[in-house]
Each structure stands twice: as C-alpha cells, then as structure tokens.
XYZ file of C-alpha atoms in Angstrom:
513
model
C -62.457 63.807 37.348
C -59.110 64.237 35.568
C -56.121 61.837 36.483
C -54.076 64.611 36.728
C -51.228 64.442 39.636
C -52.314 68.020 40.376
C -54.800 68.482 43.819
C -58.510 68.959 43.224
C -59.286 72.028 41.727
C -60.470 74.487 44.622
C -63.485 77.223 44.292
C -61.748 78.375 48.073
C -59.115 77.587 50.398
C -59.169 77.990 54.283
C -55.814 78.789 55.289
C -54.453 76.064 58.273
C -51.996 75.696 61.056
C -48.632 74.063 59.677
C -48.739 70.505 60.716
C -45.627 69.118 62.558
C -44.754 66.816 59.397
C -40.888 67.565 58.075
C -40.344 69.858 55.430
C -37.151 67.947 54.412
C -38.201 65.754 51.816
C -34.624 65.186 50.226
C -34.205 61.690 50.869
C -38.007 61.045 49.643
C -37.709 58.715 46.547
C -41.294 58.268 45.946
C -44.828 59.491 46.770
C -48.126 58.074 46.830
C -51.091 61.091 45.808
C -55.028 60.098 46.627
C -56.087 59.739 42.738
C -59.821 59.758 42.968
C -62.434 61.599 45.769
C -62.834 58.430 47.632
C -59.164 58.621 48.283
C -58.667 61.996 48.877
C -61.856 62.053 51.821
C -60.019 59.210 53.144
C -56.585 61.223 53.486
C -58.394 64.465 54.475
C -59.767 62.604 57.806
C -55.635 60.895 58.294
C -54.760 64.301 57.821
C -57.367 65.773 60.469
C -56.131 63.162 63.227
C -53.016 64.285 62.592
C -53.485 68.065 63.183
C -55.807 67.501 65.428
C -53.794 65.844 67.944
C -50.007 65.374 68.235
C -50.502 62.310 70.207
C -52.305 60.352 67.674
C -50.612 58.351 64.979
C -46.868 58.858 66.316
C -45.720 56.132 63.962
C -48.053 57.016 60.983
C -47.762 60.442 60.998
C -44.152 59.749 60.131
C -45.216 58.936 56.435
C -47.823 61.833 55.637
C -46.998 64.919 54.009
C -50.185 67.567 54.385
C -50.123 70.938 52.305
C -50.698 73.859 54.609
C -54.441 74.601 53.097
C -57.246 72.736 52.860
C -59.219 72.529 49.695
C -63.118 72.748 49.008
C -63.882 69.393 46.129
C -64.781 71.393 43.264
C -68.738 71.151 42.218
C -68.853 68.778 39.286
C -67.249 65.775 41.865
C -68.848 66.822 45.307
C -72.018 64.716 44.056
C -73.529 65.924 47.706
C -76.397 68.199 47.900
C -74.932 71.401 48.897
C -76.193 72.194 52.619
C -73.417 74.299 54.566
C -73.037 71.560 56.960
C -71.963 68.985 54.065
C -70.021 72.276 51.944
C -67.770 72.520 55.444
C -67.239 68.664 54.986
C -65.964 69.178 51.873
C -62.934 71.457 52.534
C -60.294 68.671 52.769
C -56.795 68.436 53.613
C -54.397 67.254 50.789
C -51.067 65.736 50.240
C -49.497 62.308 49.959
C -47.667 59.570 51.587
C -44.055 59.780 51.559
C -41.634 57.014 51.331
C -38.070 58.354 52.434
C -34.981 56.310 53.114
C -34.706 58.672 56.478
C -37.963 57.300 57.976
C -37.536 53.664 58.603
C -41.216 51.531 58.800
C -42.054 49.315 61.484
C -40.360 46.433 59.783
C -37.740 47.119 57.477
C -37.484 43.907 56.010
C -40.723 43.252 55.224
C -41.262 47.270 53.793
C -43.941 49.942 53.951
C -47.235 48.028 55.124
C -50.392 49.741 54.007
C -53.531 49.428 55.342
C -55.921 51.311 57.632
C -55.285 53.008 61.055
C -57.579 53.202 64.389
C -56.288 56.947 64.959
C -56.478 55.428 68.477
C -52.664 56.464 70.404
C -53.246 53.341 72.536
C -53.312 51.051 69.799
C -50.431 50.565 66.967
C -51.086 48.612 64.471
C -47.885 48.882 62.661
C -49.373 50.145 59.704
C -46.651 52.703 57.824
C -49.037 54.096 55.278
C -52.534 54.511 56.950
C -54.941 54.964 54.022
C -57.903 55.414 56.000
C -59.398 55.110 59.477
C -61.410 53.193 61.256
C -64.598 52.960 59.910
C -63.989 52.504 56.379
C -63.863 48.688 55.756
C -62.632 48.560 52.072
C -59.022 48.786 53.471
C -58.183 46.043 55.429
C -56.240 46.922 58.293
C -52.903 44.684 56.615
C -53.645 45.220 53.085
C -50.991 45.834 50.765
C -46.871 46.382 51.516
C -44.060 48.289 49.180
C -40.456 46.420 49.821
C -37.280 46.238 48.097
C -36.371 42.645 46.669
C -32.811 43.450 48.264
C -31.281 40.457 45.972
C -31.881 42.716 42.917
C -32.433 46.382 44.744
C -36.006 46.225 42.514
C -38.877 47.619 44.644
C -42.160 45.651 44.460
C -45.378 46.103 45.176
C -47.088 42.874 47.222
C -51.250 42.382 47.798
C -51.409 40.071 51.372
C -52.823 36.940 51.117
C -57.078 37.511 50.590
C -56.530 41.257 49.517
C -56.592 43.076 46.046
C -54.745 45.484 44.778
C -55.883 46.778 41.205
C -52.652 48.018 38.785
C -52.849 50.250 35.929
C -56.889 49.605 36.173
C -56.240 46.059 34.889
C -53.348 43.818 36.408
C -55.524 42.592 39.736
C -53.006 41.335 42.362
C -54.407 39.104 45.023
C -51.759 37.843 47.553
C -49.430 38.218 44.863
C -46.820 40.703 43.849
C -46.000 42.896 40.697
C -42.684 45.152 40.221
C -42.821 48.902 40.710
C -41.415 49.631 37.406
C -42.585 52.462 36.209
C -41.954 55.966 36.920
C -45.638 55.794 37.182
C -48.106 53.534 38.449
C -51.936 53.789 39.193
C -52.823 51.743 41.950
C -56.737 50.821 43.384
C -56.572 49.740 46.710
C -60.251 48.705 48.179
C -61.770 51.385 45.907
C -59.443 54.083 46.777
C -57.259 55.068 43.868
C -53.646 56.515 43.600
C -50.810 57.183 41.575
C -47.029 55.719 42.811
C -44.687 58.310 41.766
C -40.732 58.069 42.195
C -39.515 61.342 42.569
C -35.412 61.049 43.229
C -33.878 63.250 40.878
C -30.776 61.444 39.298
C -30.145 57.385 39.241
C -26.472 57.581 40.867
C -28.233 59.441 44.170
C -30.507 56.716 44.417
C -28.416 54.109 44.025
C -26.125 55.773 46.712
C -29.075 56.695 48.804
C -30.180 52.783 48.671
C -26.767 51.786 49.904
C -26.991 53.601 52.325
C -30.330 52.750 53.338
C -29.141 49.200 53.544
C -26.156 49.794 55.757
C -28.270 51.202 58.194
C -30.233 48.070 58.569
C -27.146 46.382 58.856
C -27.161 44.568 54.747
C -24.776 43.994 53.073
C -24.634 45.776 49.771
C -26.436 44.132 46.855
C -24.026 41.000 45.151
C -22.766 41.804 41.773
C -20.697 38.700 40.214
C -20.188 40.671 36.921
C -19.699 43.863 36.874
C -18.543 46.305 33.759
C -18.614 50.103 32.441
C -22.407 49.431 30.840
C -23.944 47.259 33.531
C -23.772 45.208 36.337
C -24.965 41.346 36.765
C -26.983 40.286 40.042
C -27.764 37.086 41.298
C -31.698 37.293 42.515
C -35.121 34.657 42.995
C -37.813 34.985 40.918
C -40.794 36.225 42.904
C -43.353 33.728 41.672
C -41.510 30.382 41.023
C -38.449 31.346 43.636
C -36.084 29.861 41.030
C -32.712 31.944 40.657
C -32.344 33.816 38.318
C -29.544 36.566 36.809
C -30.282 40.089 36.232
C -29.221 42.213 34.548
C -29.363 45.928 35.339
C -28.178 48.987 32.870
C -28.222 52.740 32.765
C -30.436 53.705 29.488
C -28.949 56.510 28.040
C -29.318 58.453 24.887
C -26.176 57.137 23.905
C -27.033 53.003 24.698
C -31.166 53.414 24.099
C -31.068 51.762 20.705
C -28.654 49.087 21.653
C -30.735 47.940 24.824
C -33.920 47.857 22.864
C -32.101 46.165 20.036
C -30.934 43.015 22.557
C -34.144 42.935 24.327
C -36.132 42.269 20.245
C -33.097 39.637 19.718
C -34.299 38.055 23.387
C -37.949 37.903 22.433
C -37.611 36.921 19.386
C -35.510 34.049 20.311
C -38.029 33.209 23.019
C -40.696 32.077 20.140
C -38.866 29.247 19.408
C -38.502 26.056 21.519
C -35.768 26.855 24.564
C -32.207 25.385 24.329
C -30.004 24.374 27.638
C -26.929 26.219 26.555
C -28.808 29.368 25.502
C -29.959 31.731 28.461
C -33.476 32.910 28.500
C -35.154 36.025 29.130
C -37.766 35.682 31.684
C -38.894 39.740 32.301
C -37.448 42.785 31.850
C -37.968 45.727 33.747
C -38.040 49.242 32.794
C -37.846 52.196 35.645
C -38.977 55.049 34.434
C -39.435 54.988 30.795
C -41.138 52.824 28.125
C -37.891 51.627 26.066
C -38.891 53.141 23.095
C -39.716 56.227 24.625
C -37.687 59.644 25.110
C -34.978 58.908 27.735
C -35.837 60.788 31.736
C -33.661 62.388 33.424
C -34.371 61.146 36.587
C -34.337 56.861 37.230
C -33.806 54.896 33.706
C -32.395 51.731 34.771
C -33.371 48.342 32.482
C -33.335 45.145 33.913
C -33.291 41.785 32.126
C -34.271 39.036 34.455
C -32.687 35.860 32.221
C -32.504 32.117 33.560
C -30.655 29.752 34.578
C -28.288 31.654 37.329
C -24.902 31.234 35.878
C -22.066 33.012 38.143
C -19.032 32.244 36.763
C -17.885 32.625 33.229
C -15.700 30.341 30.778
C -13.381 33.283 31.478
C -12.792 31.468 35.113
C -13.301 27.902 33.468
C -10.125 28.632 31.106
C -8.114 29.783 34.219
C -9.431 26.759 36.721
C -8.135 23.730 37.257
C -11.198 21.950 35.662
C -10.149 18.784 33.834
C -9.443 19.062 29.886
C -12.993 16.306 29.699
C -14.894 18.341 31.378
C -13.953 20.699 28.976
C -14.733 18.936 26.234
C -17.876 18.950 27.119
C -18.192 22.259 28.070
C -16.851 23.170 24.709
C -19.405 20.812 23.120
C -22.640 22.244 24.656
C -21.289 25.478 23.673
C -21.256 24.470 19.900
C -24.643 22.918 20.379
C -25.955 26.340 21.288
C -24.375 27.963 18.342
C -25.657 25.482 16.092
C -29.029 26.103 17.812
C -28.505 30.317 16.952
C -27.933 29.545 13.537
C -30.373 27.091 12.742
C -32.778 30.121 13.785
C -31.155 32.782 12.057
C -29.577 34.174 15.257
C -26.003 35.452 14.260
C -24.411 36.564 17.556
C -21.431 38.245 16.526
C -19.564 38.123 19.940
C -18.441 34.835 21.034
C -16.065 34.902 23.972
C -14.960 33.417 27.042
C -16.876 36.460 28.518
C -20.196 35.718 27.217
C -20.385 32.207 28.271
C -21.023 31.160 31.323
C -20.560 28.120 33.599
C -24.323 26.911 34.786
C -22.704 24.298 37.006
C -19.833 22.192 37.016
C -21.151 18.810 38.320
C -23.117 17.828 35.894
C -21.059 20.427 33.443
C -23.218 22.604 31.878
C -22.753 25.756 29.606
C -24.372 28.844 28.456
C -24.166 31.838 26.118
C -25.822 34.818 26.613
C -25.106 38.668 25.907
C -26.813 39.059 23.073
C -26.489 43.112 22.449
C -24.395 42.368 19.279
C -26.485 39.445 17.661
C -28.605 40.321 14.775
C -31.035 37.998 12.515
C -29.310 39.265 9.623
C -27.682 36.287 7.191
C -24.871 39.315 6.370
C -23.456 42.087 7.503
C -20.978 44.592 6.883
C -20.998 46.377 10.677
C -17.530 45.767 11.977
C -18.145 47.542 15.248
C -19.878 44.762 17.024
C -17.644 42.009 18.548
C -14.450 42.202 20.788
C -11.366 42.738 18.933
C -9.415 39.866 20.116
C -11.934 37.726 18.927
C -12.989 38.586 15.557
C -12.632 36.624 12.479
C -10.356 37.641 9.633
C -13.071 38.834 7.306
C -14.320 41.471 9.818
C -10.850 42.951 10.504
C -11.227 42.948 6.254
C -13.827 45.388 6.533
C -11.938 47.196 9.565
C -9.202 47.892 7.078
C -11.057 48.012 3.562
C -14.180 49.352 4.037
C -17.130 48.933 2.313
C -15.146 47.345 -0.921
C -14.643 44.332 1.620
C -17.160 41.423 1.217
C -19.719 41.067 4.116
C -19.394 38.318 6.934
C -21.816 36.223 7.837
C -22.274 33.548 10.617
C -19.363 32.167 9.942
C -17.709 34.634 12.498
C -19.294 32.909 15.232
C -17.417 29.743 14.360
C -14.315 31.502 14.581
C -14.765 33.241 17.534
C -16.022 29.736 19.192
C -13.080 27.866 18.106
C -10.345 30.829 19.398
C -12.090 30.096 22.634
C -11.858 26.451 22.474
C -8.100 26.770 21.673
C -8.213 28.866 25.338
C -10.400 26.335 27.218
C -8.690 23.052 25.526
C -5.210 24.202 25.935
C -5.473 26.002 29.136
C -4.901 29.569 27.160
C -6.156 32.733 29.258
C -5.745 35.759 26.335
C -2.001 36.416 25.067
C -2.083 37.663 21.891
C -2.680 41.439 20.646
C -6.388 42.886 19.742
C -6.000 40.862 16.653
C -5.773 37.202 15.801
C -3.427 37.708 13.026
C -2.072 35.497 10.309
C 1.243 34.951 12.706
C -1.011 34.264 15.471
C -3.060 31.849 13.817
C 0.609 29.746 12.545
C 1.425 30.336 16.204
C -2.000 28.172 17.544
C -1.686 26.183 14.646
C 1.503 24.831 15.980
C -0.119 24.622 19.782
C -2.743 22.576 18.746
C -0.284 19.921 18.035
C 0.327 19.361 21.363
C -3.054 18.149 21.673
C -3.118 15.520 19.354
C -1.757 12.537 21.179
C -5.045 13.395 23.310
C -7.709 15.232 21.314
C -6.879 13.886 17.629
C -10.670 14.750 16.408
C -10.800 17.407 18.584
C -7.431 19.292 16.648
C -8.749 18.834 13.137
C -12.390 20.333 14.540
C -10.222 23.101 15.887
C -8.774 23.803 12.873
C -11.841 23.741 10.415
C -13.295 26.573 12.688
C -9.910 28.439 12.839
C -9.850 28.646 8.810
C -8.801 32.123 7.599
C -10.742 31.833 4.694
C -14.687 31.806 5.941
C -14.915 29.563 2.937
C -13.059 26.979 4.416
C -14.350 26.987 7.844
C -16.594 24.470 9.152
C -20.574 25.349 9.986
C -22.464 24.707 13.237
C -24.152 21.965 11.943
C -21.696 20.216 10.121
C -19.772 20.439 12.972
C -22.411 18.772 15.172
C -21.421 15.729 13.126
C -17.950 15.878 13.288
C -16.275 12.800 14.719
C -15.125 14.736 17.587
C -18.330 15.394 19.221
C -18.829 11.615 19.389
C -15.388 10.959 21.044
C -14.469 10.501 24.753
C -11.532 11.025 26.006
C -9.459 7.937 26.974
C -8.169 7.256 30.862
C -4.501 8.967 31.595
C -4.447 11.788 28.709
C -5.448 14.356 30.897
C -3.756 17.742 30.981
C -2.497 19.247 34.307
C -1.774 22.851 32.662
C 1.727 22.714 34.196
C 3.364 22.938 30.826
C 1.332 25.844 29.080
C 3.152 28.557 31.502
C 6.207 27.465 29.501
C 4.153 26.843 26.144
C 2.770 30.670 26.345
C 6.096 32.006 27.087
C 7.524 30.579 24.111
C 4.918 31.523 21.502
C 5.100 35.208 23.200
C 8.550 35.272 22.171
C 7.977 33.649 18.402
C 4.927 36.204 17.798
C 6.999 39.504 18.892
C-alpha cells in the first residue's frame, strides 16, 4: 500500500448521513490520517460509534473529522476472502483526528492524550484522540500524548511510561519524548500507523493563534529575553536532562536560508572539538517544516537552535550595571580565553560585541560568546558585510571604502572588536561614538585609557595592543593569553564607582564632534 496522504483508493462509495463533527476547521493546525489498513479499520469503527449514536464519545468525538462517504479497501490490501458479509465490512469510514486550538482536551497542560476509547457514554476515559475501541489491545488505553513545551512554544510528541511509539519507522520512543519537527512525521502506534501533518497556512497565524491559545488557559505568553528583527531568544529545559537551556527560534526565509544553514555548519563543526566554558554549545536544532537545505514552505519554517548554558543577560547589561571593575576583569578575561579558543581552531567569528556575549552568571562570574551567523573557518577574507559597524576593525572599513584592491582581514578583527568592548566594560563605556571607530576615535580612547592606569597598568597596555590600527601591530589571542595582565589581580581600594565616566563621555563627545 502506498504512503500516500490520499484515502484508500475506492472500487465504490456508499453515500452517508453527515456526521455532527464541525465543518470549521480554521483554527486546525495539524491532523493525524490512519497510514496503513490496520489504522484505517480502527478509525472506521471510531467513526461508526460516532454516527451511530450522538450520545457516545461526547468528549472524543470532539477530535474526529469523518468524510461524508465511506470507502470499500481496494482489492490488492483487503487480504480477506471476498464473501459479501466480509465485502460490507470493508466499506469504511475515513478521515483524521484533528488538533484545533478551538477544541481544548481534557487536560490542557498535559496535551492531546491518545489512546483507546470504550465507546461506552458512561465511562470517560479522558482520552482526546481515541485510536481504537475496546477490543483492540495494541493501544493501550493511555498510550501516547501531543503537548506544547510552553517554555519554547515547540510541540512534542511523548510515549507514557511502558508504551512505544515508533517515529519515522526507526526512532522507537518508550516513555520518552521526541520533537514534532517536521512538517511531516510517520508515527506507529501499537501497530497502527499514521502520518502527523501541520496544516496552518502561514507562521505569523500560528504564532498568533498559539497566543491566543495560551491566554485562554490563563499563560502567560512565552518569555523572550532577546528579542530582534531576525529572531527571538527563549529561555526553555531540555526534555531529557531538564538542564536550561537557550533557544533560539528564526523565520527561514529565502532571503536568510543560506545564512541559518551557514551558522548551524559553524556550530557543528565547532562541536567536534573538546567544549570550552566561555563558548556556547549547540545541543539540537529544530527544523519545522523543511529540511534546511531544502526549498523554503510557505506554510511553518521556523529553526530553532537549542544551545547551552542559559545565559539571559548580555555584556550589553554588564557594561551598563553596577558590577565591580574585578569582576570585570574577569569577565573580560574568560572572554579572551574563548577567542583564543576560536582561533586556535580556525574559528574566525567576525562579530565580537557586547551583544554577542553573554553573562552565564555573576557569582561565580562567568562569560560566553555565541552568535555565530558571521564566523567562518576561513584564515582570510575579503567580505566586509559581516560584523556590526561600530565594531569593526580598521582594515575592514579598508575594504568598505577600497574594494577589492584592499588587502584581506583575517582574525585579527576579532581582537579588535574584543578590545573596543573591553574599553566599554573596563571603563564603564555603553556605545558613544558613530558607526565607525575612526582614527579620532581611537586618539579619543587612547587618551581614556589613561585613566585606568593608576588601576589596570597591564590591563591599559593589553588594551592597546588589541586596539592597534595597523592589524600588524595588534596583539593575537594567544599571545595575549600570556600577557602580564591576565596574571594580575586587582589591588584592594582601586575600584571604579562609574560616577566620573558621565562626565568623561561628555567630554570626549565634545572633542570627537
């Protein structure tokens, strides 16, 4: 028999009363069709409660969608000799379970429970998708649920404990759990085989539909503690281990396919080498709809990348706190460990910034980078579109201005970037120069970084190795590792309060306009 989402091919239909099921499927986001003849017998007899009787299955019935005619198996999978009693046996009713954010199951929380029915009005089981009656013992009566992971919004698919559920004809899940990630997904539960389709038409009604959903069993929408024009950043707990975890959900377009696929090959890659505290790391990601390197749907394409350790605030809000300049030092430190790290792997990241590096915790301090859409194993590179403008070294704004006749950049940018944001986090700095750290704004943190060297002597002349103009000049990763400053603690009393950079910032404003 084909796997086709089509019904059984029919050699005659027997035209049937309407059932009482809703026509309005608009607010259906996914279906579940029988896949194999074991299924679809199993639905036929659902079905035939159903119609049968209004009283049966009140909760049930809820769920089932049944075409107006039956259809007769066609005679190369009816394997039953053909006497007229066992031909009328074989005209079935077809059609498929609906989930629809209008028709609530019997515990929201917990999601659609599947399993099998008594068809008996006097006894609910509290089974939302009734595969099969009673009778048939290869569905357990509590066998298998569909619920959102409302942390993350991702809908999962969960085998209770001492059942199996086969995926894809080859992922067995027993008391275990696997993400509903395709648009797609074959499923085998206790011999009876179907396909999980989503069918909303558009991500944005989803997502809206979902919200909604939500608010109507009283949750609050789903956290985002990043949010920008390409993606949005969720906190969420790993289904298996319950650690916390970030993810990281997108909208795959034609126009962002390459670069998505791109930073998900940098992630893997990286993970073949030994893991690194300050570096994030990739534990799944998720495709709805699509393969990545496949044509883009119209309907749901969301990517998420699941990464570890959960890291909610960025050096962004670490730059504007009122953390202490030696906790900063060795925030700024673990951040240079984990570019040294990059390099010594061929990892160039190409976007260093307050932005992309995030604060793990703050007791013990611990630092991260992450983001890496941009990076590229390349030693060299003459792509001057990756990076943020107020970040990027001289030799890239080169290539900005001269073209190809400009030389090509190579790690060395990182180093740059790294040490503009260590003037920021060192000198309590938020951002106050133009898109471009110019020649006068580099004279103009030049002469900041003075202020620092009562305190941070080691610390200025690092600064200023990795602020060199001339990539030539500038300090590496690794030599900087050595650098007397990463040995050095700061001494009792030379802390910085950040009172005096309001008036610091206002100055240099006026010197660089």
């Amino acid at each position: 028999m084909s796997d086709s989402f089509d019904s059984p091919q029919a050699n005659d239909t027997v035209p049937n009363t309407p059932t009482n099921i809703a026509d309005d499927h608009e607010n259906d986001f996914a279906i579940l069709i029988p896949d194999n003849d074991a299924a679809r017998v199993a639905f036929s007899a659902v079905a035939e409660l159903i119609q049968l009787d209004n009283d049966r299955m009140p909760h049930a019935r809820r769920f089932v969608h049944i075409n107006p005619n039956r259809s007769l198996l066609s005679p190369e999978t009816n394997t039953d000799t053909d006497t007229s009693e066992q031909v009328v046996r074989a005209l079935l009713y077809s059609g498929y379970y609906r989930l629809n954010f209008d028709i609530v199951p019997s515990n929201p929380l917990l999601g659609w429970l599947i399993g099998r029915g008594t068809g008996d009005p006097e006894e609910e089981t509290g089974v939302d998708l009734s595969l099969s009656i009673a009778g048939g013992k290869s569905v357990r009566k509590r066998h298998a649920r569909i619920t959102f992971d409302f942390k993350t919004d991702i809908l999962i698919l969960i085998a209770e404990k001492g059942r199996k559920v086969l995926v894809n004809g080859k992922h067995e899940l027993k008391g275990s759990q696997r993400v509903l990630g395709a648009l797609v997904t074959s499923l085998d539960i206790g011999g009876l085989r179907y396909r999980f389709q989503y069918t909303v038409q558009g991500h944005s009604a989803y997502q809206h539909r979902l919200a909604e959903y939500k608010a109507k069993l009283g949750l609050p929408p789903t956290p985002a503690f990043e949010a920008g024009s390409t993606c949005t950043v969720l906190a969420g707990v790993h289904q298996t281990t319950g650690a916390l975890v970030a993810v990281k959900r997108m909208n795959r377009s034609k126009r962002n396919a390459s670069h998505i696929s791109h930073e998900i090959d940098i992630l893997h890659s990286i993970q073949k080498h030994d893991p690194h505290p300050n570096i994030c790391r990739l534990v799944d990601d998720i495709l709805i709809g699509n393969d990545r390197h496949g044509p883009i749907d119209s309907r749901i394409d969301e990517v998420y990348l699941i990464y570890t350790p959960l890291a909610a605030n960025t050096f962004g809000h670490l730059i504007s706190s009122g953390v202490n300049r030696s906790d900063r030092v060795l925030f700024f430190k673990q951040i240079l460990q984990g570019v040294a790290y990059l390099h010594s792997i061929g990892v160039m990241h190409r976007d260093i910034k307050p932005a992309n590096l995030m604060v793990v915790s703050y007791r013990p301090p611990r630092g991260m980078i992450t983001d890496f859409g941009h990076a590229t194993f390349e030693k060299t590179s003459k792509d001057h579109h990756k990076g943020t403008l107020c970040y990027l070294a001289p030799e890239v704004w080169n290539l900005k201005r001269g073209g190809e006749s400009a030389p090509a950049y190579d790690e060395m940018v990182d180093m740059f970037a790294l040490g503009v944001t260590a003037y920021q986090l060192l000198c309590f700095e938020t951002w106050w120069w133009g898109e471009e750290v110019s020649a006068e704004v580099s004279e103009s943190i030049d002469g900041h970084l003075e202020h620092l060297d009562s305190s941070l002597p080691t610390g200025v002349t690092l600064l200023r190795h990795m602020l060199a103009r001339d990539p030539a000049a500038r300090i590496s990763a690794k030599n900087a590792l050595e650098a007397a400053f990463m040995r050095y603690t700061m001494a009792p009393g030379t802390e910085h309060s950040g009172i005096e950079t309001n008036q610091r910032r206002k100055k240099m404003k006026l010197e660089i306009s």
